[in-house]
Each structure stands twice: as C-alpha cells, then as structure tokens.
Amino acid sequence: MKKLDEVLENRESNYLMPFFWQHGEEEGVLREYMKKINESGIKAVCVESRPHPDFLGPKWWEDLDVIMDEARKRDMKVWILDDSHFPTGYANGKIKKDYPNLQKLFLKIHQQDFAGPYKDAGIIVKWAANGSRDAVMSVGVEKSKKETSKFSLEDKIIGVIAAKIINSDEIDPDTLCDISDNLMNGVVYFDIPEGDWRIFTIVQTFNGGEESTEGYLNPIDPRGTQVLIDTVYEAHLNRYKEDFGTTIAGFFSDEPRFGNVKGPNASIGRFDMVLPWREDLVEILQKNISEDVVKYLPLLWVNGKSKENKIRYLYMDIITKLYSENFTQRLGKWCRAHNVEYIGHVIEDNNAHARLGYGAGHFYRSLWEQDMSGLDVVLHQILPGMDKGYFKSCTSSGWDGEFFHYALAKMGASLGHMDEKKKGRTMCEVFGAYGWGEGLKLMKWITDHMLVRGVNYFVPHAFSPKEFPDLDCPPHFYAHGKNPQFRYMKILNDYTNKISHLLTDGIHVAPVAVLYHGEAEWSGEYMLLQKPTKELMQSQIDFDIVPTDILMSSEIKDKKLIINNESFSGLVVPYSESLPKKLIEKLLVYLEDGFKVYFIDDLPKGSSEGINIDKELRKLQEVENCKVIGLDNLVTDLKNSDIYDIQVYDQQPYLRYYHYTHQDGDVFMFFNEHPYHSINTVVEVPLHLDAYVYDAFENKVLNINLERTQKGSKFKLNLEKYESKIIIFSKNITASIESIITDKQQIDIQEISGEWKISLSTSEKYPEFETTTVIDQLVNLAAPNLYPDFSGTVRYEIDFNISKNFENAFIFIKDAYEIVNISVNGCHVGSKICPPYNFEVSNCLRTGSNNLVIDVTNTLEKEQKDFFSQYLIHEPTGITGSVNLVLY
C-alpha cells in the first residue's frame, strides 16, 4: 500500500504549521526558534504578527527576512497571518485611518409605542439617528439617488414603519405600513388607529457593533477587502515575489466575522442587536421580494405571526452569500492568482457558525473559497469527558461541550471532503490557551479527537520567542528551553504527520449525511445539528454534515447520494419548522430515486421563503422512503435499514472511528475518547481483505487476528484510555509484520517493587539529576508534603531480579504523569507521551539482577500555576500506580 510504504520509510508529507508569534525579537532568537521548530519534526510555520510592534514597517521586514532565510535553508514553508492582529479585517489600521466609509455598516431599529385612536399625531423620531438634525432621509430603492456626494459618518434613516401590537414581543404583520413619506424635520405624522401601535424607525449607522472590531472593514463590501489585499497581501508579494508558491505557501485569515455584536448568541430575531448592512442592501433585498421590502424590515427584530421567518431567511441568505463573494472569494482568488493558497477559520464557538456577531452567518459559505477547510479549538473547548452540554470554563457562559465534541470537527472535515478545491484537507488550530497544565498527553488526545473526525492539517498554538514566562495564552512549545516536555514533542509531531498522511488523498467512507441547520435557524424553530450527530457518533455510524447549497447540486446514483466521490445511503434532517422550498423539491426528487430521508420529530410546517408548499409536504407524507422519526429511534432504524458501515458488538459511546479508503487499501482509525475507562469490544467491518495494525509511534506493522464473516471481517478491539489504533485492510502490504502483544500467551507477571531512588531535574539541567530521597511506595510526588511546585523530570531507579524466560518481556506502568522514558541495564527502551505505558524490554534484560531507570516528565503547570491551567485538573507528579514486568 503506497501510503503505508511512505510512512514506514519516513517519506510522509508535512501537516503541521504552528503559529510563530513575533514581538520584534533579535535575529539570534528567531534563528534559534526556527531551528528548534524544524528539529521537532515540523516543516512549516505560520508567522503571526499579532504582538509585533511594527507590522509592515522596517522591523517587520527585517524579522521576516530572517525567518524566510531560515525557511529556505531548511526547506520549510511559511504561511503569513494576514493582518496586524486577529481578527482579520483591520487591514493594519488602513480602513479606520484612510477609508472610514468602508468600515462595518449596520442597520438598527428604534421603537416607540403609542395608544390610539389619535388623529394628526406627531411622533418625534429624530433621536433614532445620531446626527438627527442632518440625518439623510433615504427610503427604499431611491436611497442611492439621494446620497450626498460628501462622505459622512452620520446615521441615515431608511424608513419609518407602523404596526399594531399583539404583545410586547409581537406585532400584527398585516398592519405593517410604511409612513416614511410623512417624515419632516425629524417628526413623523400619523393618524394612529384604534389599539396599541408601535413606530419603528430603521436607521443605517456606522455606530454600534462589537467594540473590539471597531474600525474594521465591512466584509460584505468588496472595496474593504481590496484595501486589505492592497495593504497586506500586495506588500508581501512585492517583497517576496520569487518565494510565492515555493517558500511562501499562503495566507491565513484568523477569525474574520460580521462583528455586529459581541458573542456567539447573535441568532437572527432572537438577540437584540444592530445588523450587518451595506448601502445598496435595500435594493438587493427588493429584487427578491414582490412587496415593499422596507415595510418588512422591522420583522428582522420583532415577531409577526411567523411572517418574520420570510424576511429573516431572505436577509441571512443574502448577506452570507455577500460575505462569501466579497471577502473569502476575493482573498482566495487573489492568492490562487499568485500561486499561493488561502486558509484560516471563522469563529464557530457555542453554535455561532450559523449566526451573526462572532459568526459569519453560515459556516460553509464563509469558508467555501478557502483552499482548506478550517476550524479552531482553544481555551479548553474540547476536554476529555466534557461532552455532555455546557460546562464552566474561562468564558462567562461556559462552553457547549456537546457542540464542540459532536459537531465542530465534523463540520470542518465535511467541508474538506465535499469541496473539490480543498483536496480533502481540513486544518485545525489546536492547543492554544489551555495553560501550562496541557502537556503532550492532552495534546495527543486532542490530536486524535481531530484525526478520527477527518481533520488532517494542524496549526499548533504556539511558539512564542518572548522572554519566559510569556503570560499570553500558554502553553508555548519551546519557551527558551524552560518547557521540560519539548524534547519529546517530536514524538507527537511525527505521529501526527504519519497518521495525517494515511488520512489524506483518499475518500472518506460514511453511510449518512446530516443536513446543516443554518437555514432552519434563520427561519423558525429548529434543532441543533449536534443532537442527531451525537446519537450517530456514539453508535459508530459515521456521517458528513451537508449544507443545502451542496445538496442542490448533488445527484442520486443507485439510490445513494453522491458528493465529490463520497456516497451516502441516507440523509438525516434535524427538526426544522421551515426549510427552503428548493430543498424540499430536491428532496422529493431524491426520494423518488429511492434515496432515504429521515426527518427528526416532524416534517417542516412551511418554506423558509414563505412560499406555499402544502403540495410538497403532502408528497413527503406519501413517499415510502421518507420517514419521520424520533431522535431516540434514529440509530435503530438506520441499522435495521442496513445504513451503517461498521458493526460494534456492544454499546461503546466513547469509541470513535473513521474509515478512509485509497485505491490500494482501506484505513480505519479507532480512538478511545473516554478519559478514564478502557474499551474492550468486537468490531466487524465490511471488507474481506487481510488486515494489519499500524503503530505510528513505533512506525511498524503488526498482525491482527481476523474472523471472516458473511458481511466482512471481525476482530477484537482493545483500547486503553488515550489510545488509538490504525487498522489497515489491503492486499498490498509489503512491510515486515510483527506479532501483536494480544496474540501471545502471558506466562508470568511480576510487580517491580522495593526501594526506589528518586532524583529530580529541571528542563534546563536535564540530563543532570539531583538525588533527593528513597521511597518504598509509588505515590503522588506533587503532594503538599513532597514536591508540589516541581516541574521537570523525576527519575526512578531500582534493581530487580529475573530468572525466567524473557524472550517476550514487557514493562507495563500504570498511572504515570505524564511522559515516561525508560532504560534497562543502560539500554534505552523508549518514550511514551501518553497511556498506555507499555514497553518491550526483551532485548535489554539479563538473567539475575537488572537495573531499571524510569524518567517521568510533568508540565510547567506545577511551577507556573498560570491562569489558564485553573480549568484543567491539577494532576499528580510521577508514578502513582504499579510497575509490572509481564512475560509472554
């Protein structure tokens, strides 16, 4: 198998490009860091300017010249974060300074309630606009004709609308009337009818929005994006044109957004906020609606007997397309025209991906024109075991663990699978701002969490050359030699590159597609997509999350949905009060072609566009392959319909798997995601091929016992906590094969105990140790009465006797914190960065007395006790379990 041969021969590609933060350090420091990054198994960096004092100035070019020189010498790639700091969109201050008219523009609403009847009422509305005396009255499609030639940051009144009140949160949409023509000198004149009435003044404004992105470009206006290109992209092209497409790989956008409000909860119509806007948006909206659109603008904020769904869907559909066309597409097009790539991610946190505010409105549209799919997990967003809902962390609202564990990475990987230009590539920014308590053990867990969901490129966060300790979002991987775990980081990096290589350039195999819920959220009540994906993932039914846009351009072949060479046997639709009419019509075509569609809980009640679809809904009720099913019954029905890939013989809610196929073989990744418990089960896969286990840490191939079945092949799967396994099915395995431990018969187990000599060494002093004490029991050395503040390496040394056969001998260490390196009789055996801590020692043992040395390295959290580490468990130091010699 070609991919396997490449990793066994250490010819895998590079899949790592860590952030390399710039603060204006001296040349020697930058060169040292590039050397350390390269030596740790990494062949690319993403240069982040966020802390740099002189972005695009002389010092910036001086520093980047050094980095480029080192990258050329070391055959490394350089990515460039595309602004002076995150989030992208500041254009190094150029927008605010020179193009204030291209700043984020908003639409706001001003509301006043009055009782009628009252004839000849005059209502003061000038206070809705910040420049009330000079406010420009611009109504409907005529607005652009009445603009003043001189730019002004003053507010503009778009329209004044009246409607009868049903209750405090709802108006009667049939009573909406545009009274803008009655506005004179800041007063609107209106004969208030019988009842309670509300006056809405709709205002275009540059004021409001997220404070931290004030002065940022308007992402739906192409002129602002062009300023970013001219300021940042062109400046780097002018200096490094010969490196574009060689040493310079591309540009990275970090968390661009609408920024109309702070936070992830900006769901249209459910959150009080100004809305993203641009000068001609009334005209654009008007082209998509037969009635006067200005009259319906209040329904973007207030409810109106469900008629609000139509205008909200129309507005969100348009602005998310404008974002894609005028921001992402323009940047991607420029990069590809200059032989580099465009990557990055938006904020998806706590379901922001289909919303405004932190979000860009629609995850798939916002990233469609990038060359890789992208996401990030920082600030403790995924943690072992924290997958059950919201949990408290370093944000005031906490994190939605269910979203981060069961939706986020699958959204990113799904886009990587479905968009041909991305070539199956999905990037994730990882590890940042977890604190010094995050060691390589947790990093390996996070890496496996991503790999087993289809993420195959990584931006580790971060290398910081600032003087230690840098308080900015630790951990930092080298930390001027202060990080005791850095010398082992190459183990994780090599592992990541090898597994990523196996999971690239092929095709993902998944039986189910799940509809992305974005459009449903814009147009009524809806179910978060992670509700059904959690059921599927915990039952080992894999899936991709598919947006309406992609479904509209896809077809059914042999009763399967085909998307970019992937095929799906069924589509799951999370509950949606409304869906686009075009999608309902497309699903009916799918159903008539024999494809199965599962609606969770109920069919839609109407269309997102407000168009009557009673006929289509009746057809859905009549079609055989259309099922309405409760969430609890989804998995059972899918399995009864043979819509699954692998079969697990008992309930294993924390077993994750990923199936990836190449022309010459299939790769299965299995991962135990539970933080404490092991998994012992039986798995059946639908293949009749020889199978082997690939050990990426040891870079070798092992045998596995298979039992042939009618449907495929069955095998035992045993995974300790933090453990993953790669199983390869292929006819073309040419590597030498070793037998796996579980295939051997255990003949003896001997606990190694007695007096342990304990020595300590800090990162800077290693490998010099200072003997401190002797203990006869293995205990937590971070206990208050021992070494609670020690960060570094603990050395355990003991002599033990052996008289039996040791042809197949292993040392098993239980509960160590956290990196373990062992030697026997002066022979270095190996290092493990996470459980299980099992080491083959057959070649090092001798009859009689043997000397065992175990080095256990913890994190810098014990010494630093930094702010971010408070949200991680303060783990023990050293070995707290048993050390056993097992003979086979």
PDB file of C-alpha atoms in Angstrom, residues 287-421:
ATOM      1  CA  LYS A 287     -35.140  42.189  -6.042  1.00  0.00           C
ATOM      2  CA  ASN A 288     -36.074  39.076  -4.067  1.00  0.00           C
ATOM      3  CA  ILE A 289     -39.459  40.174  -2.739  1.00  0.00           C
ATOM      4  CA  SER A 290     -42.576  41.424  -4.543  1.00  0.00           C
ATOM      5  CA  GLU A 291     -43.788  43.784  -1.809  1.00  0.00           C
ATOM      6  CA  ASP A 292     -42.146  46.913  -0.405  1.00  0.00           C
ATOM      7  CA  VAL A 293     -39.227  45.435   1.493  1.00  0.00           C
ATOM      8  CA  VAL A 294     -38.719  48.461   3.758  1.00  0.00           C
ATOM      9  CA  LYS A 295     -42.140  47.829   5.285  1.00  0.00           C
ATOM     10  CA  TYR A 296     -40.996  44.381   6.453  1.00  0.00           C
ATOM     11  CA  LEU A 297     -37.606  45.352   7.888  1.00  0.00           C
ATOM     12  CA  PRO A 298     -38.972  45.544  11.485  1.00  0.00           C
ATOM     13  CA  LEU A 299     -39.569  41.779  11.287  1.00  0.00           C
ATOM     14  CA  LEU A 300     -35.813  41.290  11.352  1.00  0.00           C
ATOM     15  CA  TRP A 301     -36.126  42.125  15.060  1.00  0.00           C
ATOM     16  CA  VAL A 302     -39.744  41.533  16.151  1.00  0.00           C
ATOM     17  CA  ASN A 303     -42.092  38.596  15.657  1.00  0.00           C
ATOM     18  CA  GLY A 304     -45.151  38.776  13.432  1.00  0.00           C
ATOM     19  CA  LYS A 305     -47.258  35.610  13.350  1.00  0.00           C
ATOM     20  CA  SER A 306     -44.345  33.672  11.810  1.00  0.00           C
ATOM     21  CA  LYS A 307     -44.227  36.030   8.804  1.00  0.00           C
ATOM     22  CA  GLU A 308     -40.890  37.197  10.211  1.00  0.00           C
ATOM     23  CA  ASN A 309     -39.341  33.931   9.044  1.00  0.00           C
ATOM     24  CA  LYS A 310     -39.512  35.001   5.402  1.00  0.00           C
ATOM     25  CA  ILE A 311     -37.642  38.290   5.735  1.00  0.00           C
ATOM     26  CA  ARG A 312     -35.102  36.844   8.171  1.00  0.00           C
ATOM     27  CA  TYR A 313     -34.298  33.983   5.846  1.00  0.00           C
ATOM     28  CA  LEU A 314     -34.042  36.339   2.871  1.00  0.00           C
ATOM     29  CA  TYR A 315     -31.745  38.714   4.756  1.00  0.00           C
ATOM     30  CA  MET A 316     -29.452  35.969   6.109  1.00  0.00           C
ATOM     31  CA  ASP A 317     -29.360  34.155   2.778  1.00  0.00           C
ATOM     32  CA  ILE A 318     -28.241  37.331   1.019  1.00  0.00           C
ATOM     33  CA  ILE A 319     -25.658  38.601   3.495  1.00  0.00           C
ATOM     34  CA  THR A 320     -23.968  35.212   3.900  1.00  0.00           C
ATOM     35  CA  LYS A 321     -23.623  34.985   0.130  1.00  0.00           C
ATOM     36  CA  LEU A 322     -22.292  38.545   0.051  1.00  0.00           C
ATOM     37  CA  TYR A 323     -19.744  37.644   2.731  1.00  0.00           C
ATOM     38  CA  SER A 324     -18.544  34.691   0.671  1.00  0.00           C
ATOM     39  CA  GLU A 325     -18.414  36.636  -2.592  1.00  0.00           C
ATOM     40  CA  ASN A 326     -16.856  39.833  -1.310  1.00  0.00           C
ATOM     41  CA  PHE A 327     -14.496  38.616   1.385  1.00  0.00           C
ATOM     42  CA  THR A 328     -13.432  34.968   1.195  1.00  0.00           C
ATOM     43  CA  GLN A 329     -13.775  34.642  -2.574  1.00  0.00           C
ATOM     44  CA  ARG A 330     -11.752  37.766  -3.317  1.00  0.00           C
ATOM     45  CA  LEU A 331      -8.927  36.761  -0.983  1.00  0.00           C
ATOM     46  CA  GLY A 332      -8.899  33.192  -2.300  1.00  0.00           C
ATOM     47  CA  LYS A 333      -8.941  34.366  -5.907  1.00  0.00           C
ATOM     48  CA  TRP A 334      -6.025  36.733  -5.313  1.00  0.00           C
ATOM     49  CA  CYS A 335      -3.964  34.009  -3.626  1.00  0.00           C
ATOM     50  CA  ARG A 336      -4.554  31.437  -6.338  1.00  0.00           C
ATOM     51  CA  ALA A 337      -3.672  34.014  -8.994  1.00  0.00           C
ATOM     52  CA  HIS A 338      -0.295  34.430  -7.270  1.00  0.00           C
ATOM     53  CA  ASN A 339       0.472  30.696  -6.808  1.00  0.00           C
ATOM     54  CA  VAL A 340      -0.241  30.556  -3.075  1.00  0.00           C
ATOM     55  CA  GLU A 341      -3.152  29.265  -1.031  1.00  0.00           C
ATOM     56  CA  TYR A 342      -5.685  30.908   1.253  1.00  0.00           C
ATOM     57  CA  ILE A 343      -6.621  29.217   4.535  1.00  0.00           C
ATOM     58  CA  GLY A 344      -7.911  30.101   8.009  1.00  0.00           C
ATOM     59  CA  HIS A 345     -11.069  29.824  10.075  1.00  0.00           C
ATOM     60  CA  VAL A 346     -14.025  31.741  11.435  1.00  0.00           C
ATOM     61  CA  ILE A 347     -15.418  31.628  14.975  1.00  0.00           C
ATOM     62  CA  GLU A 348     -17.781  28.683  15.407  1.00  0.00           C
ATOM     63  CA  ASP A 349     -17.930  28.735  19.222  1.00  0.00           C
ATOM     64  CA  ASN A 350     -21.126  27.740  21.009  1.00  0.00           C
ATOM     65  CA  ASN A 351     -23.096  27.472  17.745  1.00  0.00           C
ATOM     66  CA  ALA A 352     -22.013  30.891  16.417  1.00  0.00           C
ATOM     67  CA  HIS A 353     -21.336  29.360  12.994  1.00  0.00           C
ATOM     68  CA  ALA A 354     -24.888  29.961  11.665  1.00  0.00           C
ATOM     69  CA  ARG A 355     -25.262  33.340  13.350  1.00  0.00           C
ATOM     70  CA  LEU A 356     -24.113  36.918  13.279  1.00  0.00           C
ATOM     71  CA  GLY A 357     -21.849  38.568  15.877  1.00  0.00           C
ATOM     72  CA  TYR A 358     -18.815  36.329  16.337  1.00  0.00           C
ATOM     73  CA  GLY A 359     -20.004  34.278  13.386  1.00  0.00           C
ATOM     74  CA  ALA A 360     -20.017  34.805   9.635  1.00  0.00           C
ATOM     75  CA  GLY A 361     -23.611  33.588   9.284  1.00  0.00           C
ATOM     76  CA  HIS A 362     -23.046  30.274   7.508  1.00  0.00           C
ATOM     77  CA  PHE A 363     -20.042  28.051   8.200  1.00  0.00           C
ATOM     78  CA  TYR A 364     -19.834  26.535   4.726  1.00  0.00           C
ATOM     79  CA  ARG A 365     -20.321  29.723   2.752  1.00  0.00           C
ATOM     80  CA  SER A 366     -17.796  31.596   4.884  1.00  0.00           C
ATOM     81  CA  LEU A 367     -15.039  29.048   4.097  1.00  0.00           C
ATOM     82  CA  TRP A 368     -16.063  27.853   0.638  1.00  0.00           C
ATOM     83  CA  GLU A 369     -13.461  29.875  -1.251  1.00  0.00           C
ATOM     84  CA  GLN A 370     -10.568  28.824   1.007  1.00  0.00           C
ATOM     85  CA  ASP A 371      -8.119  26.187  -0.178  1.00  0.00           C
ATOM     86  CA  MET A 372      -8.508  24.184   3.027  1.00  0.00           C
ATOM     87  CA  SER A 373     -11.422  23.853   5.358  1.00  0.00           C
ATOM     88  CA  GLY A 374     -10.644  25.280   8.792  1.00  0.00           C
ATOM     89  CA  LEU A 375     -11.620  25.441  12.453  1.00  0.00           C
ATOM     90  CA  ASP A 376     -10.037  26.015  15.832  1.00  0.00           C
ATOM     91  CA  VAL A 377     -10.279  24.687  19.369  1.00  0.00           C
ATOM     92  CA  VAL A 378      -8.660  26.820  22.044  1.00  0.00           C
ATOM     93  CA  LEU A 379      -9.419  27.848  25.629  1.00  0.00           C
ATOM     94  CA  HIS A 380     -10.426  24.349  26.824  1.00  0.00           C
ATOM     95  CA  GLN A 381     -13.200  23.954  24.237  1.00  0.00           C
ATOM     96  CA  ILE A 382     -12.691  20.208  23.991  1.00  0.00           C
ATOM     97  CA  LEU A 383     -11.659  18.236  27.050  1.00  0.00           C
ATOM     98  CA  PRO A 384     -11.845  14.506  27.787  1.00  0.00           C
ATOM     99  CA  GLY A 385     -15.252  13.703  29.248  1.00  0.00           C
ATOM    100  CA  MET A 386     -16.679  17.226  28.895  1.00  0.00           C
ATOM    101  CA  ASP A 387     -19.131  16.355  26.111  1.00  0.00           C
ATOM    102  CA  LYS A 388     -22.490  16.415  27.855  1.00  0.00           C
ATOM    103  CA  GLY A 389     -23.596  20.036  27.465  1.00  0.00           C
ATOM    104  CA  TYR A 390     -22.461  23.397  28.776  1.00  0.00           C
ATOM    105  CA  PHE A 391     -19.599  23.347  31.256  1.00  0.00           C
ATOM    106  CA  LYS A 392     -17.965  26.224  33.109  1.00  0.00           C
ATOM    107  CA  SER A 393     -14.598  27.344  31.872  1.00  0.00           C
ATOM    108  CA  CYS A 394     -12.745  30.586  31.250  1.00  0.00           C
ATOM    109  CA  THR A 395     -15.685  32.225  29.467  1.00  0.00           C
ATOM    110  CA  SER A 396     -18.652  33.666  31.335  1.00  0.00           C
ATOM    111  CA  SER A 397     -21.177  31.477  29.522  1.00  0.00           C
ATOM    112  CA  GLY A 398     -19.032  28.354  29.527  1.00  0.00           C
ATOM    113  CA  TRP A 399     -18.626  26.005  26.579  1.00  0.00           C
ATOM    114  CA  ASP A 400     -21.217  23.861  24.838  1.00  0.00           C
ATOM    115  CA  GLY A 401     -19.329  20.586  25.099  1.00  0.00           C
ATOM    116  CA  GLU A 402     -21.943  18.790  23.028  1.00  0.00           C
ATOM    117  CA  PHE A 403     -21.309  21.141  20.097  1.00  0.00           C
ATOM    118  CA  PHE A 404     -17.524  21.008  20.352  1.00  0.00           C
ATOM    119  CA  HIS A 405     -17.397  17.215  20.665  1.00  0.00           C
ATOM    120  CA  TYR A 406     -20.141  16.146  18.277  1.00  0.00           C
ATOM    121  CA  ALA A 407     -20.383  18.857  15.623  1.00  0.00           C
ATOM    122  CA  LEU A 408     -17.437  21.216  15.180  1.00  0.00           C
ATOM    123  CA  ALA A 409     -14.687  18.989  13.786  1.00  0.00           C
ATOM    124  CA  LYS A 410     -17.183  17.072  11.664  1.00  0.00           C
ATOM    125  CA  MET A 411     -18.416  20.321  10.110  1.00  0.00           C
ATOM    126  CA  GLY A 412     -14.870  21.262   9.200  1.00  0.00           C
ATOM    127  CA  ALA A 413     -13.917  17.839   7.862  1.00  0.00           C
ATOM    128  CA  SER A 414     -17.186  17.548   5.931  1.00  0.00           C
ATOM    129  CA  LEU A 415     -16.396  20.731   4.039  1.00  0.00           C
ATOM    130  CA  GLY A 416     -12.899  19.408   3.340  1.00  0.00           C
ATOM    131  CA  HIS A 417     -14.434  16.241   1.898  1.00  0.00           C
ATOM    132  CA  MET A 418     -17.132  17.909  -0.205  1.00  0.00           C
ATOM    133  CA  ASP A 419     -15.356  20.863  -1.822  1.00  0.00           C
ATOM    134  CA  GLU A 420     -13.112  19.614  -4.637  1.00  0.00           C
ATOM    135  CA  LYS A 421     -10.693  22.548  -4.412  1.00  0.00           C
TER     136      LYS A 421
END
